[in-house]
Amino acid sequence: MTSTNPALAVALEKAATEQARRYVITGGPSSGKDDLIEAIHAAGIPCMAEEPGREIYRKHRERLGRHLLKEDRRAYSLEVLEAFIAEYTAHTSGIRFYNRGIPDGYGWEGFFGLKPTPQLEDATRTYRYDTVFVLDPLDTFEDPDDIVWAKDREIRRVHELIVQGYYDAGYEPVFVAPDSAAARLDFICANLRLPRPSRGA
């Protein structure tokens, strides 16, 4: 587990009273996102616990009794978007990391052959993030929650569509190379000019 660097704790406390800064962690399946989010929490950095889409997916799947089909995706996507907007607007000061961001919707809808909804277009223009970090895929693929259904050959396609969605939304993502979660978090913090968690006492 990553130890919180006292210098990082001071920086976070100082930032807590300043203007909100929002950072997205995203990537396709098998990118190591969950491990990185866990490392962010362990370092004491404010962060979403779980991407909203997973719990909402479970609810839709339980109601329908099966995995979602293309025709189910609109209602699902709008509910996910609503959750992302609520998460965004609830944060009013200081640093916060997000487990995926609103423009992720472009990638997922594109994968299912759907056009972005007007609601997604409006939200993308209204709710902006300061920096977007894209995790390059790892060599392994695991899905303990059985939520991500993608086959190996689809992983790259989903990843590419998510990345393109952020470019289309006007972002210049920062790519994070495959590595341990601790090393990736160090890279991200260095990029944001924050003390590196691995240098904690």
XYZ file of N, CA and C in Angstrom:
603
model
N 0.842 -1.204 0.000
C 0.000 0.000 0.000
C 0.874 1.249 0.000
N 0.450 2.242 -0.731
C 1.200 3.488 -0.801
C 1.026 4.291 0.478
N 2.136 4.809 1.044
C 2.054 5.659 2.216
C 1.865 7.100 1.783
N 1.085 7.812 2.561
C 0.880 9.217 2.235
C 2.117 10.021 2.600
N 2.626 10.715 1.655
C 3.763 11.602 1.872
C 3.277 12.814 2.671
N 3.914 13.130 3.817
C 3.470 14.306 4.581
C 3.427 15.573 3.742
N 4.380 15.718 2.829
C 4.381 16.899 1.955
C 3.155 16.900 1.050
N 2.733 15.696 0.640
C 1.526 15.593 -0.177
C 0.302 15.978 0.644
N 0.267 15.520 1.891
C -0.870 15.868 2.761
C -0.974 17.379 2.936
N 0.161 18.037 3.085
C 0.160 19.502 3.233
C -0.356 20.160 1.958
N 0.109 19.657 0.819
C -0.320 20.231 -0.465
C -1.822 20.060 -0.671
N -2.341 18.895 -0.281
C -3.778 18.650 -0.431
C -4.593 19.551 0.494
N -4.088 19.730 1.716
C -4.790 20.581 2.671
C -4.812 22.024 2.178
N -3.692 22.481 1.642
C -3.620 23.846 1.108
C -4.593 24.020 -0.065
N -4.636 23.006 -0.929
C -5.499 23.084 -2.112
C -6.974 23.008 -1.762
N -7.279 22.459 -0.588
C -8.684 22.216 -0.217
C -9.501 23.497 -0.153
N -8.836 24.619 0.086
C -9.561 25.896 0.174
C -9.496 26.683 -1.132
N -8.829 26.108 -2.105
C -8.662 26.815 -3.375
C -9.711 26.361 -4.389
N -9.667 26.963 -5.551
C -10.610 26.623 -6.621
C -10.546 25.126 -6.934
N -11.697 24.559 -7.247
C -11.757 23.115 -7.531
C -10.858 22.738 -8.701
N -10.139 21.621 -8.524
C -9.332 21.058 -9.608
C -9.776 19.619 -9.802
N -10.107 19.265 -11.024
C -10.696 17.965 -11.318
C -9.827 17.211 -12.314
N -9.466 15.987 -11.948
C -8.585 15.171 -12.787
C -9.245 13.825 -13.079
N -9.285 13.456 -14.343
C -9.936 12.212 -14.761
C -8.896 11.105 -14.937
N -9.246 9.918 -14.432
C -8.480 8.703 -14.721
C -9.367 7.835 -15.607
N -8.903 7.510 -16.808
C -9.720 6.716 -17.704
C -8.856 5.777 -18.539
N -9.521 4.989 -19.365
C -8.845 4.007 -20.221
C -9.812 2.888 -20.529
N -9.449 2.061 -21.476
C -10.304 0.940 -21.838
C -10.195 -0.194 -20.838
N -10.865 -1.312 -21.112
C -10.731 -2.490 -20.245
C -9.268 -2.924 -20.154
N -8.921 -3.520 -19.031
C -7.565 -4.042 -18.815
C -6.508 -2.942 -18.768
N -6.880 -1.783 -18.253
C -5.925 -0.682 -18.183
C -5.317 -0.530 -16.786
N -5.829 -1.281 -15.801
C -5.314 -1.149 -14.439
C -5.924 0.008 -13.682
N -7.057 0.481 -14.146
C -7.676 1.664 -13.544
C -8.080 1.424 -12.087
N -8.678 0.267 -11.827
C -9.146 0.003 -10.460
C -7.989 -0.003 -9.462
N -6.867 -0.594 -9.860
C -5.697 -0.618 -8.964
C -5.175 0.798 -8.719
N -5.179 1.623 -9.744
C -4.711 2.997 -9.578
C -5.662 3.791 -8.682
N -6.956 3.621 -8.880
C -7.926 4.323 -8.029
C -7.717 3.913 -6.566
N -7.465 2.634 -6.347
C -7.210 2.162 -4.979
C -5.955 2.818 -4.405
N -4.923 2.980 -5.227
C -3.685 3.629 -4.778
C -3.920 5.105 -4.465
N -4.769 5.750 -5.235
C -5.084 7.164 -4.978
C -5.763 7.305 -3.613
N -6.700 6.422 -3.346
C -7.370 6.447 -2.036
C -6.362 6.198 -0.918
N -5.494 5.204 -1.115
C -4.511 4.860 -0.085
C -3.563 6.011 0.198
N -3.331 6.838 -0.806
C -2.433 7.983 -0.631
C -3.140 9.160 0.037
N -4.432 9.020 0.279
C -5.165 10.089 0.950
C -5.627 11.199 0.033
N -5.668 10.926 -1.275
C -6.080 11.943 -2.238
C -7.570 11.777 -2.520
N -8.367 12.858 -2.446
C -9.798 12.742 -2.712
C -10.082 12.155 -4.091
N -10.976 11.153 -4.124
C -11.220 10.452 -5.380
C -12.555 9.719 -5.314
N -13.219 9.579 -6.450
C -14.415 8.756 -6.537
C -14.070 7.321 -6.153
N -15.025 6.657 -5.480
C -14.767 5.285 -5.061
C -14.908 4.316 -6.223
N -15.960 4.460 -6.996
C -16.219 3.523 -8.094
C -16.891 4.272 -9.221
N -16.591 3.903 -10.447
C -17.227 4.584 -11.560
C -18.736 4.334 -11.500
N -19.562 5.375 -11.698
C -21.009 5.238 -11.530
C -21.629 4.191 -12.439
N -21.045 4.007 -13.624
C -21.655 3.116 -14.596
C -21.794 1.684 -14.120
N -20.920 1.235 -13.256
C -20.956 -0.175 -12.849
C -22.200 -0.497 -12.029
N -22.470 0.333 -11.025
C -23.640 0.072 -10.190
C -24.932 0.243 -10.994
N -24.952 1.236 -11.852
C -26.140 1.448 -12.679
C -26.321 0.285 -13.652
N -25.209 -0.239 -14.178
C -25.284 -1.409 -15.063
C -25.893 -2.599 -14.325
N -25.457 -2.793 -13.085
C -25.982 -3.922 -12.305
C -27.497 -3.787 -12.126
N -27.946 -2.564 -11.827
C -29.380 -2.359 -11.614
C -30.172 -2.662 -12.883
N -29.677 -2.185 -14.025
C -30.379 -2.446 -15.286
C -30.362 -3.934 -15.613
N -29.244 -4.572 -15.344
C -29.139 -6.009 -15.656
C -30.082 -6.826 -14.783
N -30.195 -6.447 -13.512
C -31.110 -7.174 -12.619
C -32.555 -6.984 -13.064
N -32.878 -5.780 -13.498
C -34.242 -5.514 -13.932
C -34.591 -6.267 -15.207
N -33.606 -6.316 -16.138
C -33.857 -6.944 -17.428
C -33.598 -8.446 -17.417
N -32.799 -8.903 -16.450
C -32.473 -10.319 -16.382
C -31.441 -10.751 -17.401
N -30.691 -9.838 -17.921
C -29.650 -10.160 -18.908
C -28.721 -8.966 -19.056
N -27.608 -9.176 -19.777
C -26.737 -8.059 -20.098
C -27.456 -7.094 -21.039
N -27.035 -5.836 -20.999
C -27.713 -4.819 -21.790
C -27.455 -4.999 -23.288
N -28.511 -4.840 -24.065
C -28.401 -4.850 -25.519
C -28.301 -3.411 -26.010
N -28.053 -3.282 -27.306
C -27.896 -1.943 -27.885
C -29.105 -1.067 -27.594
N -30.302 -1.654 -27.721
C -31.511 -0.856 -27.530
C -31.741 -0.453 -26.078
N -30.996 -1.064 -25.156
C -31.113 -0.696 -23.743
C -30.176 0.448 -23.375
N -29.239 0.747 -24.263
C -28.117 1.592 -23.862
C -28.503 3.052 -23.642
N -29.517 3.547 -24.331
C -29.857 4.963 -24.200
C -30.248 5.317 -22.764
N -31.185 4.545 -22.215
C -31.635 4.832 -20.851
C -30.488 4.663 -19.868
N -29.679 3.635 -20.084
C -28.519 3.400 -19.225
C -27.539 4.571 -19.300
N -27.221 4.998 -20.513
C -26.233 6.073 -20.696
C -26.700 7.381 -20.069
N -27.982 7.692 -20.197
C -28.491 8.934 -19.607
C -28.447 8.888 -18.088
N -28.688 7.718 -17.518
C -28.609 7.597 -16.064
C -27.161 7.724 -15.583
N -26.241 7.151 -16.346
C -24.816 7.286 -16.004
C -24.392 8.750 -16.102
N -24.819 9.417 -17.161
C -24.470 10.831 -17.336
C -24.977 11.657 -16.161
N -26.181 11.402 -15.738
C -26.753 12.124 -14.597
C -25.899 11.933 -13.344
N -25.420 10.710 -13.145
C -24.564 10.422 -11.976
C -23.235 11.172 -12.079
N -22.674 11.242 -13.274
C -21.405 11.956 -13.457
C -21.585 13.459 -13.193
N -22.681 14.006 -13.651
C -22.930 15.436 -13.421
C -23.102 15.711 -11.927
N -23.819 14.827 -11.231
C -24.006 15.004 -9.788
C -22.665 14.937 -9.064
N -21.810 14.024 -9.483
C -20.481 13.893 -8.871
C -19.653 15.145 -9.140
N -19.747 15.648 -10.340
C -18.985 16.837 -10.727
C -19.428 18.055 -9.910
N -20.717 18.290 -9.869
C -21.221 19.506 -9.231
C -21.090 19.469 -7.708
N -20.961 18.277 -7.138
C -20.823 18.162 -5.685
C -19.445 18.608 -5.215
N -18.495 18.628 -6.139
C -17.128 19.025 -5.784
C -16.948 20.515 -6.060
N -16.686 21.298 -5.028
C -16.640 22.751 -5.198
C -15.284 23.384 -4.877
N -14.363 22.630 -4.267
C -13.042 23.206 -3.978
C -12.036 22.076 -3.787
N -10.773 22.406 -4.020
C -9.715 21.433 -3.800
C -9.543 20.438 -4.940
N -8.673 19.456 -4.684
C -8.309 18.454 -5.693
C -9.235 17.253 -5.599
N -9.624 16.736 -6.755
C -10.409 15.506 -6.778
C -10.139 14.735 -8.065
N -9.927 13.432 -7.897
C -9.778 12.556 -9.053
C -11.120 11.894 -9.356
N -11.349 11.649 -10.638
C -12.600 11.033 -11.099
C -12.317 9.698 -11.783
N -13.114 8.708 -11.400
C -13.030 7.381 -11.995
C -13.852 7.388 -13.285
N -13.234 7.774 -14.340
C -13.818 8.095 -15.643
C -14.473 9.468 -15.584
N -14.740 10.044 -16.761
C -15.344 11.359 -16.836
C -16.486 11.374 -17.836
N -17.147 12.494 -17.930
C -18.315 12.618 -18.803
C -18.003 12.240 -20.258
N -16.867 12.662 -20.845
C -16.613 12.316 -22.253
C -16.373 10.829 -22.499
N -16.216 10.018 -21.454
C -16.145 8.567 -21.670
C -17.376 8.071 -22.429
N -18.491 8.798 -22.264
C -19.728 8.396 -22.932
C -19.597 8.340 -24.451
N -18.744 9.202 -25.020
C -18.545 9.165 -26.473
C -17.989 7.815 -26.921
N -17.008 7.330 -26.165
C -16.377 6.073 -26.535
C -17.321 4.891 -26.432
N -18.046 4.821 -25.301
C -18.927 3.678 -25.096
C -20.103 3.708 -26.051
N -20.679 4.869 -26.290
C -21.800 4.931 -27.226
C -21.327 4.637 -28.644
N -20.136 5.124 -28.974
C -19.593 4.836 -30.295
C -19.359 3.359 -30.513
N -18.958 2.662 -29.476
C -18.709 1.226 -29.602
C -19.992 0.476 -29.944
N -21.117 0.993 -29.457
C -22.399 0.355 -29.737
C -23.079 0.936 -30.975
N -22.361 1.773 -31.707
C -22.916 2.323 -32.931
C -23.946 3.401 -32.701
N -23.904 4.037 -31.538
C -24.876 5.082 -31.211
C -24.225 6.458 -31.355
N -25.026 7.433 -31.722
C -24.548 8.813 -31.777
C -24.663 9.437 -30.389
N -23.797 10.378 -30.071
C -23.910 11.046 -28.758
C -25.252 11.733 -28.601
N -25.805 11.660 -27.418
C -27.075 12.335 -27.150
C -26.846 13.834 -26.990
N -27.874 14.644 -27.218
C -27.739 16.094 -26.958
C -27.354 16.366 -25.501
N -27.847 15.516 -24.595
C -27.511 15.706 -23.177
C -26.004 15.523 -22.940
N -25.424 14.532 -23.614
C -23.979 14.305 -23.468
C -23.187 15.468 -24.066
N -23.633 15.959 -25.214
C -22.953 17.099 -25.852
C -23.004 18.326 -24.946
N -24.166 18.602 -24.373
C -24.317 19.769 -23.495
C -23.451 19.625 -22.243
N -23.472 18.449 -21.629
C -22.699 18.224 -20.406
C -21.204 18.337 -20.667
N -20.766 17.867 -21.820
C -19.342 17.937 -22.158
C -18.871 19.379 -22.275
N -19.733 20.222 -22.824
C -19.378 21.646 -22.945
C -19.434 22.358 -21.591
N -20.347 21.949 -20.740
C -20.596 22.665 -19.482
C -19.629 22.266 -18.379
N -19.379 20.962 -18.257
C -18.599 20.454 -17.127
C -17.221 20.014 -17.629
N -16.210 20.844 -17.352
C -14.864 20.600 -17.888
C -13.909 20.143 -16.794
N -13.016 19.262 -17.169
C -11.993 18.756 -16.249
C -10.661 19.459 -16.531
N -9.809 19.535 -15.513
C -8.533 20.224 -15.667
C -7.513 19.389 -16.446
N -7.442 18.105 -16.135
C -6.499 17.216 -16.836
C -7.119 15.823 -16.946
N -6.850 15.170 -18.072
C -7.344 13.812 -18.312
C -6.145 12.877 -18.471
N -6.095 11.852 -17.618
C -5.027 10.856 -17.699
C -5.599 9.568 -18.293
N -5.006 9.114 -19.383
C -5.432 7.882 -20.044
C -4.420 6.784 -19.739
N -4.896 5.697 -19.149
C -4.018 4.577 -18.826
C -3.878 3.666 -20.040
N -2.656 3.470 -20.489
C -2.426 2.521 -21.582
C -2.745 1.113 -21.085
N -3.289 0.239 -21.969
C -3.682 -1.115 -21.544
C -2.512 -1.924 -20.996
N -2.832 -2.767 -20.007
C -1.859 -3.719 -19.484
C -1.932 -5.004 -20.320
N -1.087 -5.967 -19.994
C -1.064 -7.223 -20.748
C -2.104 -8.216 -20.274
N -2.655 -7.992 -19.073
C -3.615 -8.944 -18.518
C -5.017 -8.368 -18.582
N -6.003 -9.260 -18.574
C -7.388 -8.812 -18.614
C -8.169 -9.565 -17.553
N -8.684 -8.844 -16.586
C -9.481 -9.453 -15.529
C -10.722 -8.608 -15.310
N -11.812 -9.255 -15.001
C -13.050 -8.541 -14.732
C -13.810 -9.247 -13.622
N -13.429 -9.028 -12.376
C -14.047 -9.753 -11.269
C -15.524 -9.479 -11.119
N -15.994 -8.343 -11.603
C -17.411 -8.011 -11.456
C -18.255 -8.450 -12.644
N -17.619 -8.994 -13.652
C -18.338 -9.421 -14.848
C -19.151 -8.282 -15.435
N -18.649 -7.079 -15.297
C -19.344 -5.930 -15.849
C -18.786 -5.591 -17.214
N -17.491 -5.664 -17.325
C -16.859 -5.394 -18.605
C -16.905 -6.683 -19.406
N -17.570 -6.653 -20.527
C -17.863 -7.851 -21.290
C -16.952 -8.017 -22.482
N -16.092 -7.048 -22.701
C -15.317 -6.998 -23.928
C -14.399 -8.199 -24.080
N -14.311 -8.715 -25.272
C -13.346 -9.754 -25.595
C -12.004 -9.105 -25.873
N -10.953 -9.958 -25.890
C -9.611 -9.411 -26.053
C -9.503 -8.495 -27.271
N -10.065 -8.936 -28.400
C -9.919 -8.138 -29.625
C -10.698 -6.837 -29.565
N -11.643 -6.729 -28.611
C -12.451 -5.518 -28.499
C -11.831 -4.490 -27.557
N -10.907 -4.941 -26.728
C -10.320 -4.049 -25.727
C -9.662 -2.848 -26.394
N -8.884 -3.115 -27.423
C -8.181 -2.029 -28.101
C -9.176 -1.052 -28.732
N -10.238 -1.600 -29.307
C -11.232 -0.743 -29.957
C -11.914 0.182 -28.947
N -12.316 -0.358 -27.797
C -12.953 0.463 -26.767
C -11.985 1.557 -26.303
N -10.743 1.165 -26.088
C -9.737 2.130 -25.623
C -9.590 3.273 -26.635
N -9.474 2.909 -27.898
C -9.285 3.925 -28.940
C -10.485 4.873 -29.020
N -11.676 4.324 -28.873
C -12.871 5.167 -28.951
C -12.965 6.114 -27.758
N -12.580 5.640 -26.584
C -12.582 6.510 -25.405
C -11.589 7.656 -25.596
N -10.389 7.313 -26.065
C -9.374 8.349 -26.299
C -9.874 9.359 -27.329
N -10.448 8.854 -28.421
C -10.946 9.755 -29.471
C -12.042 10.658 -28.929
N -12.870 10.113 -28.038
C -13.940 10.904 -27.449
C -13.394 12.109 -26.699
N -12.297 11.924 -25.990
C -11.707 13.053 -25.260
C -11.101 14.076 -26.226
N -10.465 13.574 -27.295
C -9.951 14.528 -28.295
C -11.100 15.321 -28.917
N -12.182 14.613 -29.255
C -13.336 15.288 -29.862
C -13.945 16.314 -28.910
N -13.816 16.060 -27.610
C -14.358 16.981 -26.609
C -13.408 18.146 -26.329
N -12.271 18.176 -27.018
C -11.359 19.302 -26.875
C -10.264 19.130 -25.841
N -10.018 17.902 -25.392
C -8.967 17.655 -24.406
C -7.685 17.164 -25.092
N -6.574 17.345 -24.410
C -5.281 16.776 -24.812
C -4.874 15.823 -23.698
N -5.265 14.555 -23.778
C -5.008 13.618 -22.669
C -3.520 13.399 -22.428
N -3.199 13.095 -21.169
C -1.845 12.687 -20.789
C -1.869 11.166 -20.681
N -1.000 10.494 -21.422
C -0.995 9.033 -21.432
C -0.051 8.501 -20.359
N -0.532 7.472 -19.648
C 0.223 6.880 -18.543
C 0.620 5.465 -18.950
N 1.905 5.222 -19.057
C 2.424 3.944 -19.551
C 2.128 2.806 -18.572
N 2.066 1.556 -19.062
C 1.858 0.408 -18.175
C 2.958 0.328 -17.116
N 2.545 0.155 -15.880
C 3.493 0.060 -14.761
C 2.691 -0.314 -13.525
N 3.351 -0.384 -12.377
C 2.633 -0.634 -11.130
C 1.737 0.564 -10.817
N 0.716 0.330 -10.003
C -0.188 1.429 -9.640
C 0.579 2.538 -8.922
N 1.517 2.166 -8.046
C 2.288 3.172 -7.300
C 3.121 4.034 -8.240
N 3.760 3.377 -9.221
C 4.596 4.129 -10.166
C 3.740 5.040 -11.037
N 2.569 4.558 -11.429
C 1.683 5.395 -12.235
C 1.193 6.605 -11.438
N 0.884 6.388 -10.160
C 0.428 7.509 -9.341
C 1.548 8.518 -9.144
N 2.767 8.043 -8.970
C 3.906 8.958 -8.871
C 4.017 9.815 -10.135
N 3.860 9.163 -11.284
C 3.939 9.890 -12.561
C 2.860 10.966 -12.646
N 1.647 10.583 -12.262
C 0.528 11.532 -12.329
C 0.755 12.714 -11.384
N 1.181 12.425 -10.163
C 1.421 13.505 -9.202
C 2.536 14.428 -9.677
N 3.587 13.850 -10.243
C 4.678 14.676 -10.767
C 4.166 15.573 -11.886
N 3.288 15.026 -12.730
C 2.718 15.804 -13.821
C 1.904 16.982 -13.293
N 1.262 16.781 -12.127
C 0.429 17.832 -11.525
C 1.212 18.689 -10.546
N 2.517 18.462 -10.483
C 3.391 19.197 -9.569
C 2.971 18.997 -8.108
N 2.601 17.760 -7.801
C 2.299 17.366 -6.425
C 3.402 16.446 -5.922
N 3.674 16.439 -4.602
C 4.667 15.496 -4.049
C 4.277 14.049 -4.365
N 5.254 13.204 -4.633
C 4.983 11.819 -5.004
C 4.649 10.984 -3.766
N 3.538 10.255 -3.790
C 3.142 9.449 -2.626
C 4.187 8.426 -2.205
N 4.949 7.871 -3.133
C 5.915 6.822 -2.775
C 7.062 7.352 -1.933
N 7.189 8.647 -1.851
C 8.251 9.241 -1.043
C 7.760 9.579 0.363
N 6.633 8.969 0.738
C 6.109 9.198 2.074
C 6.970 8.571 3.152
N 6.775 9.048 4.390
C 7.581 8.547 5.502
C 7.142 7.133 5.870
